């Protein structure tokens, strides 16, 4: 058994695809229309260009009524929806800040890991981390 | 006011929260919990930390404000003046309980 897919609920798939590819730097892997309106009802996944055959991230529509309160409660307390690994949190923080990304937690050394938390503009907080 | 102030300061976890907020102003609950566990080995539930923050807010030592979808916490050291005015500068003293 392998971990193949993780998902984040996004306010808009159009906006999320832009942020996750053009800002974060992932690449689109699957894009299958599933309903109407077609641009907001897709099986839409991205992967890391460093590992195109690796785990996919599903950018999932957030229309289910349970999604709103769940995500609001997490966002209120500053809790990330998921986490991505980077080579250097400080360098990534600088790069993304220059692209206008808002961070809710600046780089923080937590023993063996360094973390930071950013706003994906689609309703989620994302933690980035490196070890060592 | 002063009862709440002394009660808030009586707890070591609450003093650590103030230490962390004075180091960096404007933290989410998530960051406060992360700092407590990684720097002070405080193993406490998020709900417990949230309750400690509520006690600090009641005492006026912590203020929170919303920015976007998040709630950020800041330290307000102003109530600590009650302590210095009471014992270190008694000439400015007002009657305190």
mmCIF file with all atom_site columns, C-alpha atoms in Angstrom:
data_model
loop_
_atom_site.group_PDB
_atom_site.id
_atom_site.type_symbol
_atom_site.label_atom_id
_atom_site.label_alt_id
_atom_site.label_comp_id
_atom_site.label_asym_id
_atom_site.label_entity_id
_atom_site.label_seq_id
_atom_site.pdbx_PDB_ins_code
_atom_site.Cartn_x
_atom_site.Cartn_y
_atom_site.Cartn_z
_atom_site.occupancy
_atom_site.B_iso_or_equiv
_atom_site.pdbx_formal_charge
_atom_site.auth_seq_id
_atom_site.auth_comp_id
_atom_site.auth_asym_id
_atom_site.auth_atom_id
_atom_site.pdbx_PDB_model_num
ATOM 1   C CA . UNK A 1 1   ? 0.000   0.000  0.000   1.00 0.00 ? 1   UNK A CA 1
ATOM 2   C CA . UNK A 1 2   ? 1.248   3.490  -0.869  1.00 0.00 ? 2   UNK A CA 1
ATOM 3   C CA . UNK A 1 3   ? 0.086   7.009  -0.049  1.00 0.00 ? 3   UNK A CA 1
ATOM 4   C CA . UNK A 1 4   ? -0.929  8.259  -3.454  1.00 0.00 ? 4   UNK A CA 1
ATOM 5   C CA . UNK A 1 5   ? -3.192  11.268 -2.917  1.00 0.00 ? 5   UNK A CA 1
ATOM 6   C CA . UNK A 1 6   ? -3.909  13.981 -0.388  1.00 0.00 ? 6   UNK A CA 1
ATOM 7   C CA . UNK A 1 7   ? -6.628  16.581 -0.828  1.00 0.00 ? 7   UNK A CA 1
ATOM 8   C CA . UNK A 1 8   ? -7.343  20.159 0.150   1.00 0.00 ? 8   UNK A CA 1
ATOM 9   C CA . UNK A 1 9   ? -10.767 21.787 -0.181  1.00 0.00 ? 9   UNK A CA 1
ATOM 10  C CA . UNK A 1 10  ? -10.495 25.009 -2.172  1.00 0.00 ? 10  UNK A CA 1
ATOM 11  C CA . UNK A 1 11  ? -12.880 27.948 -2.579  1.00 0.00 ? 11  UNK A CA 1
ATOM 12  C CA . UNK A 1 12  ? -12.257 27.984 -6.340  1.00 0.00 ? 12  UNK A CA 1
ATOM 13  C CA . UNK A 1 13  ? -10.453 25.441 -8.495  1.00 0.00 ? 13  UNK A CA 1
ATOM 14  C CA . UNK A 1 14  ? -9.513  28.138 -11.036 1.00 0.00 ? 14  UNK A CA 1
ATOM 15  C CA . UNK A 1 15  ? -7.906  30.301 -8.341  1.00 0.00 ? 15  UNK A CA 1
ATOM 16  C CA . UNK A 1 16  ? -6.332  27.294 -6.621  1.00 0.00 ? 16  UNK A CA 1
ATOM 17  C CA . UNK A 1 17  ? -4.732  25.976 -9.821  1.00 0.00 ? 17  UNK A CA 1
ATOM 18  C CA . UNK A 1 18  ? -3.151  29.394 -10.363 1.00 0.00 ? 18  UNK A CA 1
ATOM 19  C CA . UNK A 1 19  ? -1.802  29.601 -6.808  1.00 0.00 ? 19  UNK A CA 1
ATOM 20  C CA . UNK A 1 20  ? -0.586  26.015 -6.518  1.00 0.00 ? 20  UNK A CA 1
ATOM 21  C CA . UNK A 1 21  ? 1.205   26.117 -9.905  1.00 0.00 ? 21  UNK A CA 1
ATOM 22  C CA . UNK A 1 22  ? 2.266   29.730 -10.545 1.00 0.00 ? 22  UNK A CA 1
ATOM 23  C CA . UNK A 1 23  ? 3.035   30.663 -6.940  1.00 0.00 ? 23  UNK A CA 1
ATOM 24  C CA . UNK A 1 24  ? 3.933   27.455 -5.103  1.00 0.00 ? 24  UNK A CA 1
ATOM 25  C CA . UNK A 1 25  ? 5.471   25.850 -8.220  1.00 0.00 ? 25  UNK A CA 1
ATOM 26  C CA . UNK A 1 26  ? 3.616   22.538 -8.530  1.00 0.00 ? 26  UNK A CA 1
ATOM 27  C CA . UNK A 1 27  ? 2.552   21.197 -11.955 1.00 0.00 ? 27  UNK A CA 1
ATOM 28  C CA . UNK A 1 28  ? -0.869  20.024 -13.112 1.00 0.00 ? 28  UNK A CA 1
ATOM 29  C CA . UNK A 1 29  ? -1.207  16.245 -13.394 1.00 0.00 ? 29  UNK A CA 1
ATOM 30  C CA . UNK A 1 30  ? -4.897  15.409 -13.916 1.00 0.00 ? 30  UNK A CA 1
ATOM 31  C CA . UNK A 1 31  ? -7.742  17.651 -15.052 1.00 0.00 ? 31  UNK A CA 1
ATOM 32  C CA . UNK A 1 32  ? -11.005 15.792 -15.755 1.00 0.00 ? 32  UNK A CA 1
ATOM 33  C CA . UNK A 1 33  ? -14.368 17.608 -16.002 1.00 0.00 ? 33  UNK A CA 1
ATOM 34  C CA . UNK A 1 34  ? -16.938 16.110 -13.611 1.00 0.00 ? 34  UNK A CA 1
ATOM 35  C CA . UNK A 1 35  ? -19.977 18.425 -13.820 1.00 0.00 ? 35  UNK A CA 1
ATOM 36  C CA . UNK A 1 36  ? -21.277 21.948 -14.299 1.00 0.00 ? 36  UNK A CA 1
ATOM 37  C CA . UNK A 1 37  ? -19.878 24.572 -14.223 1.00 0.00 ? 37  UNK A CA 1
ATOM 38  C CA . UNK A 1 38  ? -17.020 22.565 -15.670 1.00 0.00 ? 38  UNK A CA 1
ATOM 39  C CA . UNK A 1 39  ? -14.233 24.960 -14.616 1.00 0.00 ? 39  UNK A CA 1
ATOM 40  C CA . UNK A 1 40  ? -15.221 24.480 -10.943 1.00 0.00 ? 40  UNK A CA 1
ATOM 41  C CA . UNK A 1 41  ? -16.119 20.765 -11.041 1.00 0.00 ? 41  UNK A CA 1
ATOM 42  C CA . UNK A 1 42  ? -13.004 18.913 -12.055 1.00 0.00 ? 42  UNK A CA 1
ATOM 43  C CA . UNK A 1 43  ? -10.864 16.044 -10.854 1.00 0.00 ? 43  UNK A CA 1
ATOM 44  C CA . UNK A 1 44  ? -7.888  18.364 -10.557 1.00 0.00 ? 44  UNK A CA 1
ATOM 45  C CA . UNK A 1 45  ? -4.546  17.247 -9.166  1.00 0.00 ? 45  UNK A CA 1
ATOM 46  C CA . UNK A 1 46  ? -1.051  18.729 -8.973  1.00 0.00 ? 46  UNK A CA 1
ATOM 47  C CA . UNK A 1 47  ? 2.324   17.122 -8.308  1.00 0.00 ? 47  UNK A CA 1
ATOM 48  C CA . UNK A 1 48  ? 5.798   18.323 -7.428  1.00 0.00 ? 48  UNK A CA 1
ATOM 49  C CA . UNK A 1 49  ? 8.028   18.861 -10.495 1.00 0.00 ? 49  UNK A CA 1
ATOM 50  C CA . UNK A 1 50  ? 10.753  17.235 -8.356  1.00 0.00 ? 50  UNK A CA 1
ATOM 51  C CA . UNK A 1 51  ? 8.649   14.058 -8.117  1.00 0.00 ? 51  UNK A CA 1
ATOM 52  C CA . UNK A 1 52  ? 6.071   13.938 -10.965 1.00 0.00 ? 52  UNK A CA 1
ATOM 53  C CA . UNK A 1 53  ? 5.237   10.275 -10.308 1.00 0.00 ? 53  UNK A CA 1
ATOM 54  C CA . UNK A 1 54  ? 4.909   10.889 -6.558  1.00 0.00 ? 54  UNK A CA 1
ATOM 55  C CA . UNK A 1 55  ? 1.925   11.692 -4.354  1.00 0.00 ? 55  UNK A CA 1
ATOM 56  C CA . UNK A 1 56  ? -0.720  13.927 -5.921  1.00 0.00 ? 56  UNK A CA 1
ATOM 57  C CA . UNK A 1 57  ? -2.556  16.783 -4.283  1.00 0.00 ? 57  UNK A CA 1
ATOM 58  C CA . UNK A 1 58  ? -6.248  16.910 -5.162  1.00 0.00 ? 58  UNK A CA 1
ATOM 59  C CA . UNK A 1 59  ? -7.680  20.449 -5.322  1.00 0.00 ? 59  UNK A CA 1
ATOM 60  C CA . UNK A 1 60  ? -11.191 19.557 -4.261  1.00 0.00 ? 60  UNK A CA 1
ATOM 61  C CA . UNK A 1 61  ? -14.343 21.708 -4.555  1.00 0.00 ? 61  UNK A CA 1
ATOM 62  C CA . UNK A 1 62  ? -15.588 22.877 -1.144  1.00 0.00 ? 62  UNK A CA 1
ATOM 63  C CA . UNK A 1 63  ? -19.321 22.804 -1.823  1.00 0.00 ? 63  UNK A CA 1
ATOM 64  C CA . UNK A 1 64  ? -20.276 20.243 0.847   1.00 0.00 ? 64  UNK A CA 1
ATOM 65  C CA . UNK A 1 65  ? -22.034 22.059 3.738   1.00 0.00 ? 65  UNK A CA 1
ATOM 66  C CA . UNK A 1 66  ? -19.747 20.471 6.346   1.00 0.00 ? 66  UNK A CA 1
ATOM 67  C CA . UNK A 1 67  ? -16.628 21.888 4.715   1.00 0.00 ? 67  UNK A CA 1
ATOM 68  C CA . UNK A 1 68  ? -17.243 25.564 5.543   1.00 0.00 ? 68  UNK A CA 1
ATOM 69  C CA . UNK A 1 69  ? -17.504 25.333 9.357   1.00 0.00 ? 69  UNK A CA 1
ATOM 70  C CA . UNK A 1 70  ? -14.652 22.799 9.479   1.00 0.00 ? 70  UNK A CA 1
ATOM 71  C CA . UNK A 1 71  ? -12.262 24.991 7.512   1.00 0.00 ? 71  UNK A CA 1
ATOM 72  C CA . UNK A 1 72  ? -13.295 28.182 9.336   1.00 0.00 ? 72  UNK A CA 1
ATOM 73  C CA . UNK A 1 73  ? -12.561 26.590 12.703  1.00 0.00 ? 73  UNK A CA 1
ATOM 74  C CA . UNK A 1 74  ? -9.121  25.427 11.554  1.00 0.00 ? 74  UNK A CA 1
ATOM 75  C CA . UNK A 1 75  ? -8.280  28.799 9.994   1.00 0.00 ? 75  UNK A CA 1
ATOM 76  C CA . UNK A 1 76  ? -9.407  30.686 13.112  1.00 0.00 ? 76  UNK A CA 1
ATOM 77  C CA . UNK A 1 77  ? -6.871  28.832 15.266  1.00 0.00 ? 77  UNK A CA 1
ATOM 78  C CA . UNK A 1 78  ? -4.173  29.014 12.578  1.00 0.00 ? 78  UNK A CA 1
ATOM 79  C CA . UNK A 1 79  ? -4.100  25.243 11.999  1.00 0.00 ? 79  UNK A CA 1
ATOM 80  C CA . UNK A 1 80  ? -2.687  24.116 8.630   1.00 0.00 ? 80  UNK A CA 1
ATOM 81  C CA . UNK A 1 81  ? -4.688  21.845 6.325   1.00 0.00 ? 81  UNK A CA 1
ATOM 82  C CA . UNK A 1 82  ? -1.560  20.054 5.101   1.00 0.00 ? 82  UNK A CA 1
ATOM 83  C CA . UNK A 1 83  ? 2.214   20.289 4.955   1.00 0.00 ? 83  UNK A CA 1
ATOM 84  C CA . UNK A 1 84  ? 4.807   20.424 2.160   1.00 0.00 ? 84  UNK A CA 1
ATOM 85  C CA . UNK A 1 85  ? 8.531   19.775 2.421   1.00 0.00 ? 85  UNK A CA 1
ATOM 86  C CA . UNK A 1 86  ? 10.987  22.372 1.094   1.00 0.00 ? 86  UNK A CA 1
ATOM 87  C CA . UNK A 1 87  ? 14.794  22.477 0.974   1.00 0.00 ? 87  UNK A CA 1
ATOM 88  C CA . UNK A 1 88  ? 15.007  25.671 3.016   1.00 0.00 ? 88  UNK A CA 1
ATOM 89  C CA . UNK A 1 89  ? 12.061  27.277 4.798   1.00 0.00 ? 89  UNK A CA 1
ATOM 90  C CA . UNK A 1 90  ? 13.834  30.637 5.139   1.00 0.00 ? 90  UNK A CA 1
ATOM 91  C CA . UNK A 1 91  ? 14.602  30.847 1.388   1.00 0.00 ? 91  UNK A CA 1
ATOM 92  C CA . UNK A 1 92  ? 11.071  29.757 0.466   1.00 0.00 ? 92  UNK A CA 1
ATOM 93  C CA . UNK A 1 93  ? 9.595   32.287 2.921   1.00 0.00 ? 93  UNK A CA 1
ATOM 94  C CA . UNK A 1 94  ? 11.606  35.061 1.247   1.00 0.00 ? 94  UNK A CA 1
ATOM 95  C CA . UNK A 1 95  ? 10.673  33.929 -2.286  1.00 0.00 ? 95  UNK A CA 1
ATOM 96  C CA . UNK A 1 96  ? 6.958   33.643 -1.508  1.00 0.00 ? 96  UNK A CA 1
ATOM 97  C CA . UNK A 1 97  ? 6.818   36.904 0.448   1.00 0.00 ? 97  UNK A CA 1
ATOM 98  C CA . UNK A 1 98  ? 8.177   38.666 -2.646  1.00 0.00 ? 98  UNK A CA 1
ATOM 99  C CA . UNK A 1 99  ? 5.299   37.129 -4.616  1.00 0.00 ? 99  UNK A CA 1
ATOM 100 C CA . UNK A 1 100 ? 2.856   38.665 -2.124  1.00 0.00 ? 100 UNK A CA 1
ATOM 101 C CA . UNK A 1 101 ? 2.044   35.511 -0.151  1.00 0.00 ? 101 UNK A CA 1
ATOM 102 C CA . UNK A 1 102 ? 0.727   36.120 3.364   1.00 0.00 ? 102 UNK A CA 1
ATOM 103 C CA . UNK A 1 103 ? 2.266   34.107 6.193   1.00 0.00 ? 103 UNK A CA 1
ATOM 104 C CA . UNK A 1 104 ? 0.443   33.519 9.480   1.00 0.00 ? 104 UNK A CA 1
ATOM 105 C CA . UNK A 1 105 ? 3.601   32.083 11.053  1.00 0.00 ? 105 UNK A CA 1
ATOM 106 C CA . UNK A 1 106 ? 7.095   33.267 10.189  1.00 0.00 ? 106 UNK A CA 1
ATOM 107 C CA . UNK A 1 107 ? 9.895   30.658 10.057  1.00 0.00 ? 107 UNK A CA 1
ATOM 108 C CA . UNK A 1 108 ? 10.154  29.003 13.448  1.00 0.00 ? 108 UNK A CA 1
ATOM 109 C CA . UNK A 1 109 ? 12.779  26.530 14.620  1.00 0.00 ? 109 UNK A CA 1
ATOM 110 C CA . UNK A 1 110 ? 11.109  23.695 16.481  1.00 0.00 ? 110 UNK A CA 1
ATOM 111 C CA . UNK A 1 111 ? 13.918  21.401 17.586  1.00 0.00 ? 111 UNK A CA 1
ATOM 112 C CA . UNK A 1 112 ? 14.773  19.198 14.585  1.00 0.00 ? 112 UNK A CA 1
ATOM 113 C CA . UNK A 1 113 ? 12.407  20.962 12.142  1.00 0.00 ? 113 UNK A CA 1
ATOM 114 C CA . UNK A 1 114 ? 11.895  24.488 10.856  1.00 0.00 ? 114 UNK A CA 1
ATOM 115 C CA . UNK A 1 115 ? 8.348   25.435 9.889   1.00 0.00 ? 115 UNK A CA 1
ATOM 116 C CA . UNK A 1 116 ? 6.348   28.362 8.530   1.00 0.00 ? 116 UNK A CA 1
ATOM 117 C CA . UNK A 1 117 ? 2.636   28.694 7.743   1.00 0.00 ? 117 UNK A CA 1
ATOM 118 C CA . UNK A 1 118 ? 1.153   30.457 4.724   1.00 0.00 ? 118 UNK A CA 1
ATOM 119 C CA . UNK A 1 119 ? -2.310  31.338 3.394   1.00 0.00 ? 119 UNK A CA 1
ATOM 120 C CA . UNK A 1 120 ? -3.156  29.608 0.086   1.00 0.00 ? 120 UNK A CA 1
ATOM 121 C CA . UNK A 1 121 ? -5.792  32.306 -0.746  1.00 0.00 ? 121 UNK A CA 1
ATOM 122 C CA . UNK A 1 122 ? -8.331  29.494 -1.296  1.00 0.00 ? 122 UNK A CA 1
ATOM 123 C CA . UNK A 1 123 ? -9.387  28.995 2.336   1.00 0.00 ? 123 UNK A CA 1
ATOM 124 C CA . UNK A 1 124 ? -6.481  26.966 3.732   1.00 0.00 ? 124 UNK A CA 1
ATOM 125 C CA . UNK A 1 125 ? -3.312  27.414 5.687   1.00 0.00 ? 125 UNK A CA 1
ATOM 126 C CA . UNK A 1 126 ? -0.323  25.396 4.470   1.00 0.00 ? 126 UNK A CA 1
ATOM 127 C CA . UNK A 1 127 ? 2.698   24.523 6.581   1.00 0.00 ? 127 UNK A CA 1
ATOM 128 C CA . UNK A 1 128 ? 6.094   24.280 4.896   1.00 0.00 ? 128 UNK A CA 1
ATOM 129 C CA . UNK A 1 129 ? 8.965   22.546 6.646   1.00 0.00 ? 129 UNK A CA 1
ATOM 130 C CA . UNK A 1 130 ? 12.524  21.322 6.386   1.00 0.00 ? 130 UNK A CA 1
ATOM 131 C CA . UNK A 1 131 ? 14.449  19.027 8.699   1.00 0.00 ? 131 UNK A CA 1
ATOM 132 C CA . UNK A 1 132 ? 17.856  19.798 10.156  1.00 0.00 ? 132 UNK A CA 1
ATOM 133 C CA . UNK B 2 1   ? -8.573  43.946 38.112  1.00 0.00 ? 1   UNK B CA 1
ATOM 134 C CA . UNK B 2 2   ? -5.640  43.050 40.316  1.00 0.00 ? 2   UNK B CA 1
ATOM 135 C CA . UNK B 2 3   ? -7.152  39.709 41.384  1.00 0.00 ? 3   UNK B CA 1
ATOM 136 C CA . UNK B 2 4   ? -7.352  38.648 37.734  1.00 0.00 ? 4   UNK B CA 1
ATOM 137 C CA . UNK B 2 5   ? -3.844  39.959 37.106  1.00 0.00 ? 5   UNK B CA 1
ATOM 138 C CA . UNK B 2 6   ? -2.242  37.982 39.943  1.00 0.00 ? 6   UNK B CA 1
ATOM 139 C CA . UNK B 2 7   ? -4.264  34.892 39.105  1.00 0.00 ? 7   UNK B CA 1
ATOM 140 C CA . UNK B 2 8   ? -3.112  35.090 35.464  1.00 0.00 ? 8   UNK B CA 1
ATOM 141 C CA . UNK B 2 9   ? 0.542   35.434 36.455  1.00 0.00 ? 9   UNK B CA 1
ATOM 142 C CA . UNK B 2 10  ? 0.395   32.637 39.026  1.00 0.00 ? 10  UNK B CA 1
ATOM 143 C CA . UNK B 2 11  ? 0.539   29.863 36.444  1.00 0.00 ? 11  UNK B CA 1
ATOM 144 C CA . UNK B 2 12  ? 3.905   28.874 34.891  1.00 0.00 ? 12  UNK B CA 1
ATOM 145 C CA . UNK B 2 13  ? 2.364   27.927 31.522  1.00 0.00 ? 13  UNK B CA 1
ATOM 146 C CA . UNK B 2 14  ? 0.709   31.342 31.308  1.00 0.00 ? 14  UNK B CA 1
ATOM 147 C CA . UNK B 2 15  ? 4.036   33.019 32.082  1.00 0.00 ? 15  UNK B CA 1
ATOM 148 C CA . UNK B 2 16  ? 5.634   30.992 29.251  1.00 0.00 ? 16  UNK B CA 1
ATOM 149 C CA . UNK B 2 17  ? 2.877   32.124 26.874  1.00 0.00 ? 17  UNK B CA 1
ATOM 150 C CA . UNK B 2 18  ? 3.701   35.746 27.780  1.00 0.00 ? 18  UNK B CA 1
ATOM 151 C CA . UNK B 2 19  ? 7.436   35.027 27.232  1.00 0.00 ? 19  UNK B CA 1
ATOM 152 C CA . UNK B 2 20  ? 6.698   33.743 23.733  1.00 0.00 ? 20  UNK B CA 1
ATOM 153 C CA . UNK B 2 21  ? 4.319   36.593 22.858  1.00 0.00 ? 21  UNK B CA 1
ATOM 154 C CA . UNK B 2 22  ? 6.852   39.155 24.058  1.00 0.00 ? 22  UNK B CA 1
ATOM 155 C CA . UNK B 2 23  ? 9.427   37.494 21.780  1.00 0.00 ? 23  UNK B CA 1
ATOM 156 C CA . UNK B 2 24  ? 7.142   37.764 18.749  1.00 0.00 ? 24  UNK B CA 1
ATOM 157 C CA . UNK B 2 25  ? 3.920   39.708 18.755  1.00 0.00 ? 25  UNK B CA 1
ATOM 158 C CA . UNK B 2 26  ? 0.932   38.417 16.818  1.00 0.00 ? 26  UNK B CA 1
ATOM 159 C CA . UNK B 2 27  ? 0.659   34.630 17.024  1.00 0.00 ? 27  UNK B CA 1
ATOM 160 C CA . UNK B 2 28  ? -2.108  32.201 16.150  1.00 0.00 ? 28  UNK B CA 1
ATOM 161 C CA . UNK B 2 29  ? -3.155  29.584 18.705  1.00 0.00 ? 29  UNK B CA 1
ATOM 162 C CA . UNK B 2 30  ? -1.390  27.043 16.467  1.00 0.00 ? 30  UNK B CA 1
ATOM 163 C CA . UNK B 2 31  ? 1.931   28.908 16.763  1.00 0.00 ? 31  UNK B CA 1
ATOM 164 C CA . UNK B 2 32  ? 1.607   29.392 20.534  1.00 0.00 ? 32  UNK B CA 1
ATOM 165 C CA . UNK B 2 33  ? 1.032   25.627 20.939  1.00 0.00 ? 33  UNK B CA 1
ATOM 166 C CA . UNK B 2 34  ? 3.982   24.838 18.632  1.00 0.00 ? 34  UNK B CA 1
ATOM 167 C CA . UNK B 2 35  ? 6.299   27.102 20.621  1.00 0.00 ? 35  UNK B CA 1
ATOM 168 C CA . UNK B 2 36  ? 5.193   25.697 23.984  1.00 0.00 ? 36  UNK B CA 1
ATOM 169 C CA . UNK B 2 37  ? 5.707   22.089 22.917  1.00 0.00 ? 37  UNK B CA 1
ATOM 170 C CA . UNK B 2 38  ? 9.007   22.565 21.070  1.00 0.00 ? 38  UNK B CA 1
ATOM 171 C CA . UNK B 2 39  ? 10.712  25.129 23.314  1.00 0.00 ? 39  UNK B CA 1
ATOM 172 C CA . UNK B 2 40  ? 9.253   24.340 26.728  1.00 0.00 ? 40  UNK B CA 1
ATOM 173 C CA . UNK B 2 41  ? 8.172   20.684 26.370  1.00 0.00 ? 41  UNK B CA 1
ATOM 174 C CA . UNK B 2 42  ? 4.663   21.669 27.498  1.00 0.00 ? 42  UNK B CA 1
ATOM 175 C CA . UNK B 2 43  ? 2.445   18.746 26.564  1.00 0.00 ? 43  UNK B CA 1
ATOM 176 C CA . UNK B 2 44  ? -1.006  20.191 26.905  1.00 0.00 ? 44  UNK B CA 1
ATOM 177 C CA . UNK B 2 45  ? -4.106  20.031 24.747  1.00 0.00 ? 45  UNK B CA 1
ATOM 178 C CA . UNK B 2 46  ? -4.937  22.895 22.426  1.00 0.00 ? 46  UNK B CA 1
ATOM 179 C CA . UNK B 2 47  ? -8.120  23.423 24.460  1.00 0.00 ? 47  UNK B CA 1
ATOM 180 C CA . UNK B 2 48  ? -6.087  23.840 27.662  1.00 0.00 ? 48  UNK B CA 1
ATOM 181 C CA . UNK B 2 49  ? -3.810  26.416 26.006  1.00 0.00 ? 49  UNK B CA 1
ATOM 182 C CA . UNK B 2 50  ? -6.915  28.179 24.717  1.00 0.00 ? 50  UNK B CA 1
ATOM 183 C CA . UNK B 2 51  ? -8.270  28.384 28.280  1.00 0.00 ? 51  UNK B CA 1
ATOM 184 C CA . UNK B 2 52  ? -4.951  29.794 29.532  1.00 0.00 ? 52  UNK B CA 1
ATOM 185 C CA . UNK B 2 53  ? -5.183  32.466 26.817  1.00 0.00 ? 53  UNK B CA 1
ATOM 186 C CA . UNK B 2 54  ? -8.716  33.312 27.967  1.00 0.00 ? 54  UNK B CA 1
ATOM 187 C CA . UNK B 2 55  ? -7.434  33.878 31.533  1.00 0.00 ? 55  UNK B CA 1
ATOM 188 C CA . UNK B 2 56  ? -4.665  36.128 30.186  1.00 0.00 ? 56  UNK B CA 1
ATOM 189 C CA . UNK B 2 57  ? -7.214  38.056 28.100  1.00 0.00 ? 57  UNK B CA 1
ATOM 190 C CA . UNK B 2 58  ? -9.464  38.552 31.150  1.00 0.00 ? 58  UNK B CA 1
ATOM 191 C CA . UNK B 2 59  ? -6.488  40.041 32.988  1.00 0.00 ? 59  UNK B CA 1
ATOM 192 C CA . UNK B 2 60  ? -5.833  42.373 30.052  1.00 0.00 ? 60  UNK B CA 1
ATOM 193 C CA . UNK B 2 61  ? -2.367  40.905 29.481  1.00 0.00 ? 61  UNK B CA 1
ATOM 194 C CA . UNK B 2 62  ? -3.246  39.410 26.085  1.00 0.00 ? 62  UNK B CA 1
ATOM 195 C CA . UNK B 2 63  ? -5.331  40.949 23.341  1.00 0.00 ? 63  UNK B CA 1
ATOM 196 C CA . UNK B 2 64  ? -6.500  39.231 20.201  1.00 0.00 ? 64  UNK B CA 1
ATOM 197 C CA . UNK B 2 65  ? -7.438  40.682 16.841  1.00 0.00 ? 65  UNK B CA 1
ATOM 198 C CA . UNK B 2 66  ? -8.725  39.157 13.642  1.00 0.00 ? 66  UNK B CA 1
ATOM 199 C CA . UNK B 2 67  ? -6.806  39.473 10.405  1.00 0.00 ? 67  UNK B CA 1
ATOM 200 C CA . UNK B 2 68  ? -8.240  37.638 7.427   1.00 0.00 ? 68  UNK B CA 1
ATOM 201 C CA . UNK B 2 69  ? -9.594  34.331 8.716   1.00 0.00 ? 69  UNK B CA 1
ATOM 202 C CA . UNK B 2 70  ? -7.124  34.126 11.607  1.00 0.00 ? 70  UNK B CA 1
ATOM 203 C CA . UNK B 2 71  ? -7.107  35.322 15.175  1.00 0.00 ? 71  UNK B CA 1
ATOM 204 C CA . UNK B 2 72  ? -3.740  36.719 16.296  1.00 0.00 ? 72  UNK B CA 1
ATOM 205 C CA . UNK B 2 73  ? -2.703  37.175 19.933  1.00 0.00 ? 73  UNK B CA 1
ATOM 206 C CA . UNK B 2 74  ? -0.602  40.041 21.293  1.00 0.00 ? 74  UNK B CA 1
ATOM 207 C CA . UNK B 2 75  ? 0.811   40.754 24.728  1.00 0.00 ? 75  UNK B CA 1
ATOM 208 C CA . UNK B 2 76  ? -0.294  43.958 26.447  1.00 0.00 ? 76  UNK B CA 1
ATOM 209 C CA . UNK B 2 77  ? 2.120   44.693 29.321  1.00 0.00 ? 77  UNK B CA 1
ATOM 210 C CA . UNK B 2 78  ? 0.133   47.732 30.550  1.00 0.00 ? 78  UNK B CA 1
ATOM 211 C CA . UNK B 2 79  ? -1.615  45.937 33.469  1.00 0.00 ? 79  UNK B CA 1
ATOM 212 C CA . UNK B 2 80  ? 1.822   45.072 34.898  1.00 0.00 ? 80  UNK B CA 1
ATOM 213 C CA . UNK B 2 81  ? 2.080   48.726 35.917  1.00 0.00 ? 81  UNK B CA 1
ATOM 214 C CA . UNK B 2 82  ? -0.320  47.949 38.764  1.00 0.00 ? 82  UNK B CA 1
ATOM 215 C CA . UNK B 2 83  ? 2.445   45.867 40.339  1.00 0.00 ? 83  UNK B CA 1
ATOM 216 C CA . UNK B 2 84  ? 5.167   48.495 40.071  1.00 0.00 ? 84  UNK B CA 1
ATOM 217 C CA . UNK B 2 85  ? 2.850   51.284 41.185  1.00 0.00 ? 85  UNK B CA 1
ATOM 218 C CA . UNK B 2 86  ? 1.763   49.323 44.196  1.00 0.00 ? 86  UNK B CA 1
ATOM 219 C CA . UNK B 2 87  ? 5.150   48.414 45.637  1.00 0.00 ? 87  UNK B CA 1
ATOM 220 C CA . UNK B 2 88  ? 7.965   50.080 43.727  1.00 0.00 ? 88  UNK B CA 1
ATOM 221 C CA . UNK B 2 89  ? 6.457   53.559 43.532  1.00 0.00 ? 89  UNK B CA 1
ATOM 222 C CA . UNK B 2 90  ? 4.204   53.785 46.585  1.00 0.00 ? 90  UNK B CA 1
ATOM 223 C CA . UNK B 2 91  ? 3.937   57.590 46.263  1.00 0.00 ? 91  UNK B CA 1
ATOM 224 C CA . UNK B 2 92  ? 1.761   57.002 43.198  1.00 0.00 ? 92  UNK B CA 1
ATOM 225 C CA . UNK B 2 93  ? -0.247  54.426 45.059  1.00 0.00 ? 93  UNK B CA 1
ATOM 226 C CA . UNK B 2 94  ? -3.950  54.249 44.807  1.00 0.00 ? 94  UNK B CA 1
ATOM 227 C CA . UNK B 2 95  ? -5.739  52.050 47.292  1.00 0.00 ? 95  UNK B CA 1
ATOM 228 C CA . UNK B 2 96  ? -5.468  48.467 46.026  1.00 0.00 ? 96  UNK B CA 1
ATOM 229 C CA . UNK B 2 97  ? -7.168  45.298 47.222  1.00 0.00 ? 97  UNK B CA 1
#
